[in-house]
Amino acid sequence: MYTGTVTSAETFQRARRPEQKLRRQDAILDAARDLALRDGVRNVSLADIASRVGIHKSALLRYFETREQIFLELTAAAWREWVQALHGALDQAERGRADLVADVVARSFGDRPLLCDLIAHTPLNLERNVSAEAVRRYKLTSLGAVKQAAALVQRVLPALTAEEGLEFVGALASLAGAVWQIANPGPVLAELYASDPELSHACVDLVPRLRRTAEILLAGLIPSRDPT
Amino acid sequence: MYTGTVTSAETFQRARRPEQKLRRQDAILDAARDLALRDGVRNVSLADIASRVGIHKSALLRYFETREQIFLELTAAAWREWVQALHGALDQAERGRADLVADVVARSFGDRPLLCDLIAHTPLNLERNVSAEAVRRYKLTSLGAVKQAAALVQRVLPALTAEEGLEFVGALASLAGAVWQIANPGPVLAELYASDPELSHACVDLVPRLRRTAEILLAGLIPSRDPT
């Protein structure tokens, strides 16, 4: 058992005690989160993360399998935090308020740029370069969050079935990932949107677009089973 | 002016005549298309494309700016081909048939795995590593295709406004890109879907999912302006 005093110089020596190991993992996740928020998930490499934490790449791989596993852990954490925020916004919501549900769900993604960026990267990259155990754990977390969110929506809108709640939340989550990427273009395209009259109308604003699609989906789901 | 006879050994010497240059470009696009269909867009590098065409990477960069520009050209071609197919399926369609529109649009993506794969990569990667001129040309093509498709939908469903037609087609196209990635997981996750009872229900089938979402969106759009 390691009993020496941890000095500043030793901070990123190999962590031997479980609590040291957890602290090290958190430091790595924090570094990846900061870099992804600043530069976009696509631009953050394992070397960038290691350099920000102040350790060598090979040391980092004692804590995580791959770059993708680091981001998959961040995605799981973001889903858990997202569903907690939905609880806060929907637990006391008045029944039948589809407009409120559409607004809350749209803003739940608009307030979380990292979650949106990660949603697009998840099936494309993150789920493909990790072990079966890591991807299974991630899927159970993300599916659980979507299911909990669907139940919250269904409590506000009891005309929806459980399946319809899942369809609604699933479609909005996929769109949040895709539309966020369109709403956050690179510098070359951003400049074209700002200067080119033929393209300016194509620039998308995330929350209004998600809110509008959410309203259409709920309008399509609710009257289909309750015709007037 | 180049007047020599082109022999097989010279095929991939530098193309000097315009028609040679076009042939060379087509060969590069064909190679990229074949590889992307076989391995997925994410896995195809510039070196892979060059190797399949039988030229050096540096020679390939005389015809295209970057790997991303090659795929952006393929995406533009796929949008043009997609809208032609929609013309074929919708030009003679009976008015008011929302079920038919939902089915046709869902299958238009289901029949085009490369288009779906490319849609997800476009804002994430392809539009970010090309010149302003290349991304502008691409955007005008893709926006034009979506606008034409929206007009076709609107002709079958005259209760929709032009704006609503665009909302419908835009949402479906974004979902096609996102859901295709989920419906086509890597080998590790595919094996989990097949073997793990907690995850098997999470496996998504592209066309039924898109058709169902299309039906919900159309049900939400149409009665909203024509209450009974």
CSV table of C-alpha atoms in Angstrom, one decimal:
chain,number,residue,atom,x,y,z
A,1,MET,CA,0.0,0.0,0.0
A,2,TYR,CA,1.2,3.4,-1.0
A,3,THR,CA,1.8,5.6,2.1
A,4,GLY,CA,4.1,8.4,1.0
A,5,THR,CA,3.0,12.0,1.1
A,6,VAL,CA,1.6,13.3,-2.3
A,7,THR,CA,3.6,16.4,-3.2
A,8,SER,CA,2.8,18.7,-6.1
A,9,ALA,CA,5.6,17.2,-8.1
A,10,GLU,CA,4.2,13.7,-7.5
A,11,THR,CA,0.7,14.6,-8.5
A,12,PHE,CA,0.8,12.8,-11.8
A,13,GLN,CA,3.0,10.0,-10.8
A,14,ARG,CA,1.0,6.7,-11.1
A,15,ALA,CA,-2.0,6.8,-8.8
A,16,ARG,CA,-1.9,3.7,-6.6
A,17,ARG,CA,-4.8,4.3,-4.2
A,18,PRO,CA,-8.4,4.0,-5.4
A,19,GLU,CA,-9.3,7.6,-4.4
A,20,GLN,CA,-6.1,8.8,-6.2
A,21,LYS,CA,-7.2,6.9,-9.3
A,22,LEU,CA,-10.7,8.4,-9.2
A,23,ARG,CA,-9.1,11.9,-8.8
A,24,ARG,CA,-6.9,11.2,-11.8
A,25,GLN,CA,-9.9,10.0,-13.9
A,26,ASP,CA,-11.8,13.1,-13.0
A,27,ALA,CA,-8.9,15.4,-14.0
A,28,ILE,CA,-8.8,13.7,-17.4
A,29,LEU,CA,-12.5,14.0,-17.9
A,30,ASP,CA,-12.4,17.7,-16.9
A,31,ALA,CA,-9.6,18.4,-19.3
A,32,ALA,CA,-11.4,16.6,-22.2
A,33,ARG,CA,-14.6,18.5,-21.3
A,34,ASP,CA,-12.9,21.9,-21.3
A,35,LEU,CA,-11.1,21.3,-24.6
A,36,ALA,CA,-14.2,19.9,-26.3
A,37,LEU,CA,-16.3,23.0,-25.2
A,38,ARG,CA,-13.5,25.3,-26.5
A,39,ASP,CA,-12.5,23.5,-29.7
A,40,GLY,CA,-15.4,21.1,-30.5
A,41,VAL,CA,-15.2,17.3,-29.9
A,42,ARG,CA,-13.8,16.7,-33.4
A,43,ASN,CA,-10.7,18.7,-32.8
A,44,VAL,CA,-9.6,17.2,-29.4
A,45,SER,CA,-7.0,14.4,-29.6
A,46,LEU,CA,-5.8,12.1,-26.9
A,47,ALA,CA,-2.5,14.0,-27.0
A,48,ASP,CA,-4.3,17.3,-26.4
A,49,ILE,CA,-6.0,15.8,-23.3
A,50,ALA,CA,-2.8,14.3,-22.0
A,51,SER,CA,-1.0,17.6,-22.5
A,52,ARG,CA,-3.6,19.6,-20.7
A,53,VAL,CA,-3.6,17.2,-17.7
A,54,GLY,CA,0.2,17.2,-17.7
A,55,ILE,CA,0.8,13.5,-18.2
A,56,HIS,CA,2.0,11.3,-21.1
A,57,LYS,CA,-0.4,9.7,-23.5
A,58,SER,CA,0.6,6.2,-22.3
A,59,ALA,CA,-0.1,7.2,-18.7
A,60,LEU,CA,-3.6,8.4,-19.7
A,61,LEU,CA,-4.3,5.0,-21.2
A,62,ARG,CA,-4.0,3.4,-17.8
A,63,TYR,CA,-7.3,5.2,-16.9
A,64,PHE,CA,-9.2,5.0,-20.2
A,65,GLU,CA,-9.2,2.6,-23.1
A,66,THR,CA,-9.1,5.2,-25.9
A,67,ARG,CA,-9.9,8.8,-26.7
A,68,GLU,CA,-13.4,7.6,-27.6
A,69,GLN,CA,-14.0,6.0,-24.2
A,70,ILE,CA,-13.1,9.4,-22.5
A,71,PHE,CA,-15.8,11.1,-24.6
A,72,LEU,CA,-18.3,8.3,-24.1
A,73,GLU,CA,-17.9,8.7,-20.3
A,74,LEU,CA,-18.5,12.5,-20.8
A,75,THR,CA,-21.6,11.7,-22.9
A,76,ALA,CA,-23.0,9.4,-20.2
A,77,ALA,CA,-22.5,12.1,-17.6
A,78,ALA,CA,-24.1,14.7,-19.8
A,79,TRP,CA,-27.2,12.4,-20.3
A,80,ARG,CA,-27.6,12.0,-16.5
A,81,GLU,CA,-27.3,15.7,-15.9
A,82,TRP,CA,-29.7,16.4,-18.7
A,83,VAL,CA,-32.4,14.2,-17.3
A,84,GLN,CA,-32.0,15.8,-13.9
A,85,ALA,CA,-32.6,19.2,-15.4
A,86,LEU,CA,-35.8,17.9,-17.2
A,87,HIS,CA,-37.0,16.6,-13.8
A,88,GLY,CA,-36.6,20.1,-12.4
A,89,ALA,CA,-38.4,21.7,-15.3
A,90,LEU,CA,-41.2,19.2,-15.8
A,91,ASP,CA,-42.0,17.6,-12.4
A,92,GLN,CA,-44.4,20.4,-11.5
A,93,ALA,CA,-45.6,21.2,-15.0
A,94,GLU,CA,-49.3,21.7,-15.7
A,95,ARG,CA,-50.9,18.7,-17.5
A,96,GLY,CA,-51.6,19.0,-21.2
A,97,ARG,CA,-49.2,21.8,-21.9
A,98,ALA,CA,-47.6,20.6,-25.1
A,99,ASP,CA,-46.2,24.1,-25.8
A,100,LEU,CA,-44.3,23.9,-22.4
A,101,VAL,CA,-42.9,20.4,-23.1
A,102,ALA,CA,-41.7,21.6,-26.6
A,103,ASP,CA,-40.0,24.6,-25.1
A,104,VAL,CA,-38.4,22.8,-22.2
A,105,VAL,CA,-37.1,19.9,-24.3
A,106,ALA,CA,-35.7,22.3,-27.0
A,107,ARG,CA,-33.9,24.4,-24.3
A,108,SER,CA,-32.7,21.3,-22.5
A,109,PHE,CA,-30.5,20.7,-25.6
A,110,GLY,CA,-29.9,24.4,-26.4
A,111,ASP,CA,-28.4,24.9,-22.9
A,112,ARG,CA,-26.0,21.9,-23.4
A,113,PRO,CA,-23.7,22.5,-26.4
A,114,LEU,CA,-21.4,19.7,-25.3
A,115,LEU,CA,-24.2,17.1,-25.1
A,116,CYS,CA,-25.4,18.2,-28.6
A,117,ASP,CA,-21.9,17.9,-30.1
A,118,LEU,CA,-21.4,14.5,-28.4
A,119,ILE,CA,-24.7,13.1,-29.6
A,120,ALA,CA,-23.6,13.5,-33.2
A,121,HIS,CA,-20.2,11.9,-32.5
A,122,THR,CA,-21.6,9.0,-30.5
A,123,PRO,CA,-22.8,6.6,-33.2
A,124,LEU,CA,-20.4,7.9,-35.7
A,125,ASN,CA,-17.2,7.6,-33.7
A,126,LEU,CA,-17.4,7.1,-30.0
A,127,GLU,CA,-19.3,3.8,-29.9
A,128,ARG,CA,-16.9,2.3,-32.4
A,129,ASN,CA,-13.6,2.5,-30.7
A,130,VAL,CA,-14.3,1.1,-27.3
A,131,SER,CA,-14.7,-2.3,-25.6
A,132,ALA,CA,-18.0,-4.2,-25.5
A,133,GLU,CA,-18.2,-3.5,-21.8
A,134,ALA,CA,-17.7,0.3,-22.2
A,135,VAL,CA,-20.2,0.6,-25.0
A,136,ARG,CA,-22.8,-1.6,-23.1
A,137,ARG,CA,-22.5,0.6,-20.0
A,138,TYR,CA,-22.8,3.7,-22.1
A,139,LYS,CA,-25.9,2.4,-24.0
A,140,LEU,CA,-27.7,1.5,-20.7
A,141,THR,CA,-27.1,5.0,-19.4
A,142,SER,CA,-28.2,6.8,-22.5
A,143,LEU,CA,-31.3,4.5,-23.1
A,144,GLY,CA,-32.2,4.9,-19.4
A,145,ALA,CA,-32.0,8.7,-19.7
A,146,VAL,CA,-34.2,8.8,-22.8
A,147,LYS,CA,-36.7,6.5,-21.1
A,148,GLN,CA,-36.8,8.6,-18.0
A,149,ALA,CA,-37.3,11.8,-20.1
A,150,ALA,CA,-40.1,10.1,-22.0
A,151,ALA,CA,-41.8,9.2,-18.8
A,152,LEU,CA,-41.6,12.8,-17.6
A,153,VAL,CA,-43.1,14.0,-20.9
A,154,GLN,CA,-45.8,11.4,-20.7
A,155,ARG,CA,-46.7,12.6,-17.2
A,156,VAL,CA,-47.3,16.1,-18.5
A,157,LEU,CA,-49.0,14.8,-21.7
A,158,PRO,CA,-51.0,11.7,-20.6
A,159,ALA,CA,-52.5,11.4,-24.1
A,160,LEU,CA,-49.2,10.0,-25.2
A,161,THR,CA,-48.4,6.3,-24.8
A,162,ALA,CA,-45.0,5.3,-23.4
A,163,GLU,CA,-43.9,4.3,-26.9
A,164,GLU,CA,-45.0,7.7,-28.3
A,165,GLY,CA,-43.0,9.5,-25.5
A,166,LEU,CA,-39.9,7.5,-26.5
A,167,GLU,CA,-40.5,8.4,-30.2
A,168,PHE,CA,-40.8,12.0,-29.4
A,169,VAL,CA,-37.7,12.2,-27.1
A,170,GLY,CA,-35.6,10.0,-29.4
A,171,ALA,CA,-36.4,12.1,-32.5
A,172,LEU,CA,-35.6,15.3,-30.7
A,173,ALA,CA,-32.3,14.0,-29.3
A,174,SER,CA,-31.2,12.8,-32.8
A,175,LEU,CA,-32.2,16.2,-34.3
A,176,ALA,CA,-30.4,18.0,-31.5
A,177,GLY,CA,-27.1,16.3,-32.4
A,178,ALA,CA,-27.6,16.9,-36.2
A,179,VAL,CA,-29.0,20.4,-36.0
A,180,TRP,CA,-26.4,21.6,-33.5
A,181,GLN,CA,-23.7,20.7,-36.0
A,182,ILE,CA,-25.5,22.7,-38.7
A,183,ALA,CA,-26.1,25.6,-36.3
A,184,ASN,CA,-22.4,25.7,-35.4
A,185,PRO,CA,-20.5,25.8,-38.7
A,186,GLY,CA,-16.8,26.2,-39.2
A,187,PRO,CA,-15.3,29.7,-39.8
A,188,VAL,CA,-15.4,29.5,-43.6
A,189,LEU,CA,-19.1,28.5,-43.8
A,190,ALA,CA,-20.0,31.0,-40.9
A,191,GLU,CA,-18.5,33.8,-43.0
A,192,LEU,CA,-20.5,32.7,-46.0
A,193,TYR,CA,-23.7,32.7,-44.0
A,194,ALA,CA,-22.9,36.2,-42.8
A,195,SER,CA,-22.0,37.6,-46.2
A,196,ASP,CA,-23.7,35.6,-49.0
A,197,PRO,CA,-27.3,36.6,-49.6
A,198,GLU,CA,-27.9,33.2,-51.4
A,199,LEU,CA,-26.9,31.3,-48.2
A,200,SER,CA,-27.9,33.5,-45.3
A,201,HIS,CA,-31.4,32.0,-45.1
A,202,ALA,CA,-29.8,28.5,-44.6
A,203,CYS,CA,-28.3,29.4,-41.3
A,204,VAL,CA,-30.1,27.5,-38.5
A,205,ASP,CA,-30.8,28.6,-35.0
A,206,LEU,CA,-30.9,25.5,-32.7
A,207,VAL,CA,-33.5,26.2,-30.0
A,208,PRO,CA,-36.2,27.8,-32.3
A,209,ARG,CA,-35.7,24.9,-34.8
A,210,LEU,CA,-36.0,22.2,-32.1
A,211,ARG,CA,-38.9,23.9,-30.4
A,212,ARG,CA,-40.8,24.1,-33.7
A,213,THR,CA,-40.1,20.5,-34.6
A,214,ALA,CA,-41.1,19.4,-31.1
A,215,GLU,CA,-44.4,21.3,-31.5
A,216,ILE,CA,-45.1,19.6,-34.8
A,217,LEU,CA,-44.3,16.1,-33.5
A,218,LEU,CA,-46.5,16.6,-30.4
A,219,ALA,CA,-49.4,18.0,-32.6
A,220,GLY,CA,-49.0,14.9,-34.8
A,221,LEU,CA,-48.9,12.5,-31.9
A,222,ILE,CA,-51.6,13.8,-29.7
A,223,PRO,CA,-54.6,14.2,-32.0
A,224,SER,CA,-53.9,11.0,-33.9
A,225,ARG,CA,-55.3,9.1,-30.9
A,226,ASP,CA,-57.9,11.6,-29.8
A,227,PRO,CA,-59.7,13.0,-32.8
A,228,THR,CA,-62.1,15.9,-32.2
B,1,MET,CA,-1.3,20.7,-76.2
B,2,TYR,CA,-0.8,17.0,-75.4
B,3,THR,CA,-1.1,14.9,-78.5
B,4,GLY,CA,0.6,11.6,-77.5
B,5,THR,CA,-1.4,8.3,-77.5
B,6,VAL,CA,-2.6,7.4,-74.0
B,7,THR,CA,-1.5,3.9,-73.3
B,8,SER,CA,-2.5,1.9,-70.3
B,9,ALA,CA,0.8,2.6,-68.5
B,10,GLU,CA,0.3,6.3,-69.0
B,11,THR,CA,-3.3,6.3,-67.7
B,12,PHE,CA,-2.4,8.0,-64.5
B,13,GLN,CA,0.3,10.3,-65.8
B,14,ARG,CA,-0.7,13.9,-65.3
B,15,ALA,CA,-3.9,14.6,-67.4
B,16,ARG,CA,-3.3,17.6,-69.6
B,17,ARG,CA,-6.4,17.8,-71.7
B,18,PRO,CA,-9.7,18.9,-70.2
B,19,GLU,CA,-11.5,15.6,-71.0
B,20,GLN,CA,-8.6,13.7,-69.5
B,21,LYS,CA,-8.8,15.8,-66.4
B,22,LEU,CA,-12.6,15.1,-66.1
B,23,ARG,CA,-12.0,11.3,-66.6
B,24,ARG,CA,-9.4,11.4,-63.9
B,25,GLN,CA,-11.8,13.3,-61.5
B,26,ASP,CA,-14.5,10.7,-62.2
B,27,ALA,CA,-12.1,7.8,-61.5
B,28,ILE,CA,-11.2,9.4,-58.2
B,29,LEU,CA,-14.9,10.0,-57.3
B,30,ASP,CA,-15.8,6.4,-58.3
B,31,ALA,CA,-13.0,5.1,-56.1
B,32,ALA,CA,-14.1,7.1,-53.1
B,33,ARG,CA,-17.7,6.0,-53.6
B,34,ASP,CA,-16.8,2.3,-53.8
B,35,LEU,CA,-14.6,2.5,-50.7
B,36,ALA,CA,-17.2,4.5,-48.7
B,37,LEU,CA,-19.9,2.1,-49.5
B,38,ARG,CA,-17.7,-0.8,-48.5
B,39,ASP,CA,-16.0,0.6,-45.4
B,40,GLY,CA,-18.1,3.6,-44.3
B,41,VAL,CA,-17.2,7.2,-45.0
B,42,ARG,CA,-15.3,7.5,-41.7
B,43,ASN,CA,-12.9,4.8,-42.6
B,44,VAL,CA,-11.8,6.1,-46.0
B,45,SER,CA,-8.6,8.2,-46.1
B,46,LEU,CA,-7.1,10.2,-49.0
B,47,ALA,CA,-4.3,7.5,-49.1
B,48,ASP,CA,-6.9,4.8,-49.5
B,49,ILE,CA,-8.5,6.6,-52.4
B,50,ALA,CA,-5.2,7.3,-54.1
B,51,SER,CA,-4.1,3.7,-53.7
B,52,ARG,CA,-7.4,2.4,-55.3
B,53,VAL,CA,-7.0,4.8,-58.3
B,54,GLY,CA,-3.4,3.8,-58.6
B,55,ILE,CA,-1.9,7.3,-58.1
B,56,HIS,CA,0.1,9.1,-55.5
B,57,LYS,CA,-1.7,11.2,-52.9
B,58,SER,CA,0.1,14.3,-54.1
B,59,ALA,CA,-1.2,13.7,-57.7
B,60,LEU,CA,-4.7,13.3,-56.4
B,61,LEU,CA,-4.5,16.7,-54.8
B,62,ARG,CA,-4.1,18.2,-58.3
B,63,TYR,CA,-7.8,17.3,-58.8
B,64,PHE,CA,-9.3,17.9,-55.4
B,65,GLU,CA,-8.4,20.2,-52.5
B,66,THR,CA,-8.8,17.7,-49.7
B,67,ARG,CA,-10.3,14.3,-48.8
B,68,GLU,CA,-13.3,16.3,-47.6
B,69,GLN,CA,-13.8,18.0,-51.0
B,70,ILE,CA,-14.0,14.6,-52.7
B,71,PHE,CA,-16.7,13.5,-50.3
B,72,LEU,CA,-18.5,16.8,-50.6
B,73,GLU,CA,-18.6,16.3,-54.4
B,74,LEU,CA,-20.1,12.9,-53.9
B,75,THR,CA,-22.7,14.3,-51.5
B,76,ALA,CA,-23.7,16.9,-54.0
B,77,ALA,CA,-24.1,14.2,-56.7
B,78,ALA,CA,-26.1,12.1,-54.3
B,79,TRP,CA,-28.5,14.9,-53.5
B,80,ARG,CA,-29.1,15.5,-57.3
B,81,GLU,CA,-29.7,11.8,-57.9
B,82,TRP,CA,-32.1,11.7,-54.8
B,83,VAL,CA,-34.2,14.5,-56.0
B,84,GLN,CA,-34.5,12.9,-59.5
B,85,ALA,CA,-35.8,9.7,-57.8
B,86,LEU,CA,-38.4,11.8,-55.8
B,87,HIS,CA,-39.6,13.3,-59.1
B,88,GLY,CA,-40.1,9.8,-60.4
B,89,ALA,CA,-42.0,8.7,-57.3
B,90,LEU,CA,-44.1,11.8,-56.6
B,91,ASP,CA,-44.8,13.5,-59.9
B,92,GLN,CA,-47.8,11.4,-60.6
B,93,ALA,CA,-48.9,10.8,-57.0
B,94,GLU,CA,-52.5,11.3,-56.0
B,95,ARG,CA,-53.2,14.5,-54.1
B,96,GLY,CA,-53.6,14.3,-50.3
B,97,ARG,CA,-51.8,11.0,-49.8
B,98,ALA,CA,-49.7,11.8,-46.7
B,99,ASP,CA,-49.1,8.1,-46.2
B,100,LEU,CA,-47.6,7.8,-49.7
B,101,VAL,CA,-45.3,10.9,-49.1
B,102,ALA,CA,-44.1,9.5,-45.8
B,103,ASP,CA,-43.3,6.1,-47.4
B,104,VAL,CA,-41.6,7.6,-50.5
B,105,VAL,CA,-39.4,10.0,-48.6
B,106,ALA,CA,-38.4,7.3,-46.0
B,107,ARG,CA,-37.5,4.9,-48.8
B,108,SER,CA,-35.7,7.6,-50.7
B,109,PHE,CA,-33.2,7.6,-47.9
B,110,GLY,CA,-33.3,3.9,-47.1
B,111,ASP,CA,-32.4,3.1,-50.7
B,112,ARG,CA,-29.3,5.5,-50.5
B,113,PRO,CA,-27.0,4.3,-47.7
B,114,LEU,CA,-24.1,6.5,-49.0
B,115,LEU,CA,-26.2,9.6,-49.0
B,116,CYS,CA,-27.3,8.9,-45.4
B,117,ASP,CA,-23.8,8.2,-44.3
B,118,LEU,CA,-22.6,11.4,-46.0
B,119,ILE,CA,-25.4,13.6,-44.5
B,120,ALA,CA,-24.0,12.9,-41.0
B,121,HIS,CA,-20.5,13.7,-42.1
B,122,THR,CA,-21.3,16.8,-44.0
B,123,PRO,CA,-21.7,19.5,-41.2
B,124,LEU,CA,-19.4,17.5,-38.9
B,125,ASN,CA,-16.4,17.1,-41.2
B,126,LEU,CA,-16.8,17.7,-44.9
B,127,GLU,CA,-17.9,21.3,-44.8
B,128,ARG,CA,-15.0,22.2,-42.5
B,129,ASN,CA,-12.0,21.3,-44.5
B,130,VAL,CA,-12.6,22.8,-47.9
B,131,SER,CA,-12.4,26.3,-49.5
B,132,ALA,CA,-15.2,28.8,-49.4
B,133,GLU,CA,-15.8,28.3,-53.1
B,134,ALA,CA,-16.2,24.5,-52.7
B,135,VAL,CA,-18.5,24.7,-49.6
B,136,ARG,CA,-20.6,27.4,-51.3
B,137,ARG,CA,-21.1,25.4,-54.4
B,138,TYR,CA,-22.1,22.4,-52.3
B,139,LYS,CA,-24.5,24.3,-50.1
B,140,LEU,CA,-26.3,25.7,-53.2
B,141,THR,CA,-26.7,22.2,-54.5
B,142,SER,CA,-28.0,20.6,-51.3
B,143,LEU,CA,-30.3,23.6,-50.5
B,144,GLY,CA,-31.6,23.4,-54.1
B,145,ALA,CA,-32.3,19.7,-53.8
B,146,VAL,CA,-34.2,20.1,-50.5
B,147,LYS,CA,-36.2,23.0,-51.9
B,148,GLN,CA,-37.1,21.0,-55.0
B,149,ALA,CA,-38.1,18.0,-52.8
B,150,ALA,CA,-40.2,20.3,-50.6
B,151,ALA,CA,-42.0,21.6,-53.7
B,152,LEU,CA,-42.7,18.0,-54.8
B,153,VAL,CA,-44.2,17.2,-51.4
B,154,GLN,CA,-46.2,20.3,-51.4
B,155,ARG,CA,-47.7,19.5,-54.8
B,156,VAL,CA,-49.0,16.2,-53.4
B,157,LEU,CA,-50.1,17.8,-50.1
B,158,PRO,CA,-51.3,21.3,-51.1
B,159,ALA,CA,-52.4,21.9,-47.4
B,160,LEU,CA,-48.7,22.5,-46.6
B,161,THR,CA,-47.1,25.9,-47.1
B,162,ALA,CA,-43.7,26.1,-48.9
B,163,GLU,CA,-42.1,26.7,-45.5
B,164,GLU,CA,-43.8,23.6,-44.0
B,165,GLY,CA,-42.6,21.5,-46.9
B,166,LEU,CA,-39.1,22.7,-46.2
B,167,GLU,CA,-39.4,21.9,-42.5
B,168,PHE,CA,-40.7,18.4,-43.3
B,169,VAL,CA,-37.9,17.6,-45.8
B,170,GLY,CA,-35.2,19.2,-43.7
B,171,ALA,CA,-36.1,17.3,-40.5
B,172,LEU,CA,-36.3,14.0,-42.4
B,173,ALA,CA,-33.0,14.6,-44.1
B,174,SER,CA,-31.2,15.4,-40.7
B,175,LEU,CA,-32.9,12.4,-39.1
B,176,ALA,CA,-31.9,10.1,-42.1
B,177,GLY,CA,-28.2,11.0,-41.4
B,178,ALA,CA,-28.4,10.6,-37.6
B,179,VAL,CA,-30.6,7.4,-37.6
B,180,TRP,CA,-28.6,5.7,-40.4
B,181,GLN,CA,-25.5,5.9,-38.1
B,182,ILE,CA,-27.5,4.3,-35.2
B,183,ALA,CA,-29.0,1.7,-37.5
B,184,ASN,CA,-25.5,0.7,-38.8
B,185,PRO,CA,-23.4,0.2,-35.7
B,186,GLY,CA,-19.9,-1.1,-35.5
B,187,PRO,CA,-19.2,-4.8,-35.0
B,188,VAL,CA,-18.9,-4.6,-31.2
B,189,LEU,CA,-22.3,-2.9,-30.8
B,190,ALA,CA,-23.9,-5.0,-33.5
B,191,GLU,CA,-22.9,-8.1,-31.5
B,192,LEU,CA,-24.4,-6.6,-28.3
B,193,TYR,CA,-27.7,-5.8,-30.1
B,194,ALA,CA,-27.8,-9.4,-31.3
B,195,SER,CA,-27.0,-11.1,-28.0
B,196,ASP,CA,-27.9,-8.8,-25.1
B,197,PRO,CA,-31.5,-8.8,-24.1
B,198,GLU,CA,-31.2,-5.4,-22.3
B,199,LEU,CA,-30.0,-3.8,-25.5
B,200,SER,CA,-31.8,-5.7,-28.3
B,201,HIS,CA,-34.8,-3.3,-28.3
B,202,ALA,CA,-32.5,-0.3,-28.9
B,203,CYS,CA,-31.6,-1.5,-32.4
B,204,VAL,CA,-33.2,0.8,-34.9
B,205,ASP,CA,-34.4,0.0,-38.4
B,206,LEU,CA,-34.0,3.0,-40.7
B,207,VAL,CA,-36.9,2.9,-43.1
B,208,PRO,CA,-39.7,2.1,-40.6
B,209,ARG,CA,-38.3,4.7,-38.2
B,210,LEU,CA,-38.2,7.4,-40.8
B,211,ARG,CA,-41.6,6.5,-42.2
B,212,ARG,CA,-43.2,6.7,-38.8
B,213,THR,CA,-41.5,10.0,-38.0
B,214,ALA,CA,-42.6,11.4,-41.4
B,215,GLU,CA,-46.2,10.3,-40.7
B,216,ILE,CA,-46.2,12.1,-37.3
B,217,LEU,CA,-44.7,15.3,-38.8
B,218,LEU,CA,-47.2,15.4,-41.6
B,219,ALA,CA,-50.1,14.7,-39.1
B,220,GLY,CA,-48.7,17.5,-37.0
B,221,LEU,CA,-48.4,20.0,-39.9
B,222,ILE,CA,-51.6,19.4,-41.9
B,223,PRO,CA,-54.3,19.6,-39.2
B,224,SER,CA,-52.6,22.6,-37.5
B,225,ARG,CA,-53.8,24.8,-40.3
B,226,ASP,CA,-57.1,23.1,-41.1
B,227,PRO,CA,-58.8,22.3,-37.8
B,228,THR,CA,-61.9,20.1,-38.0
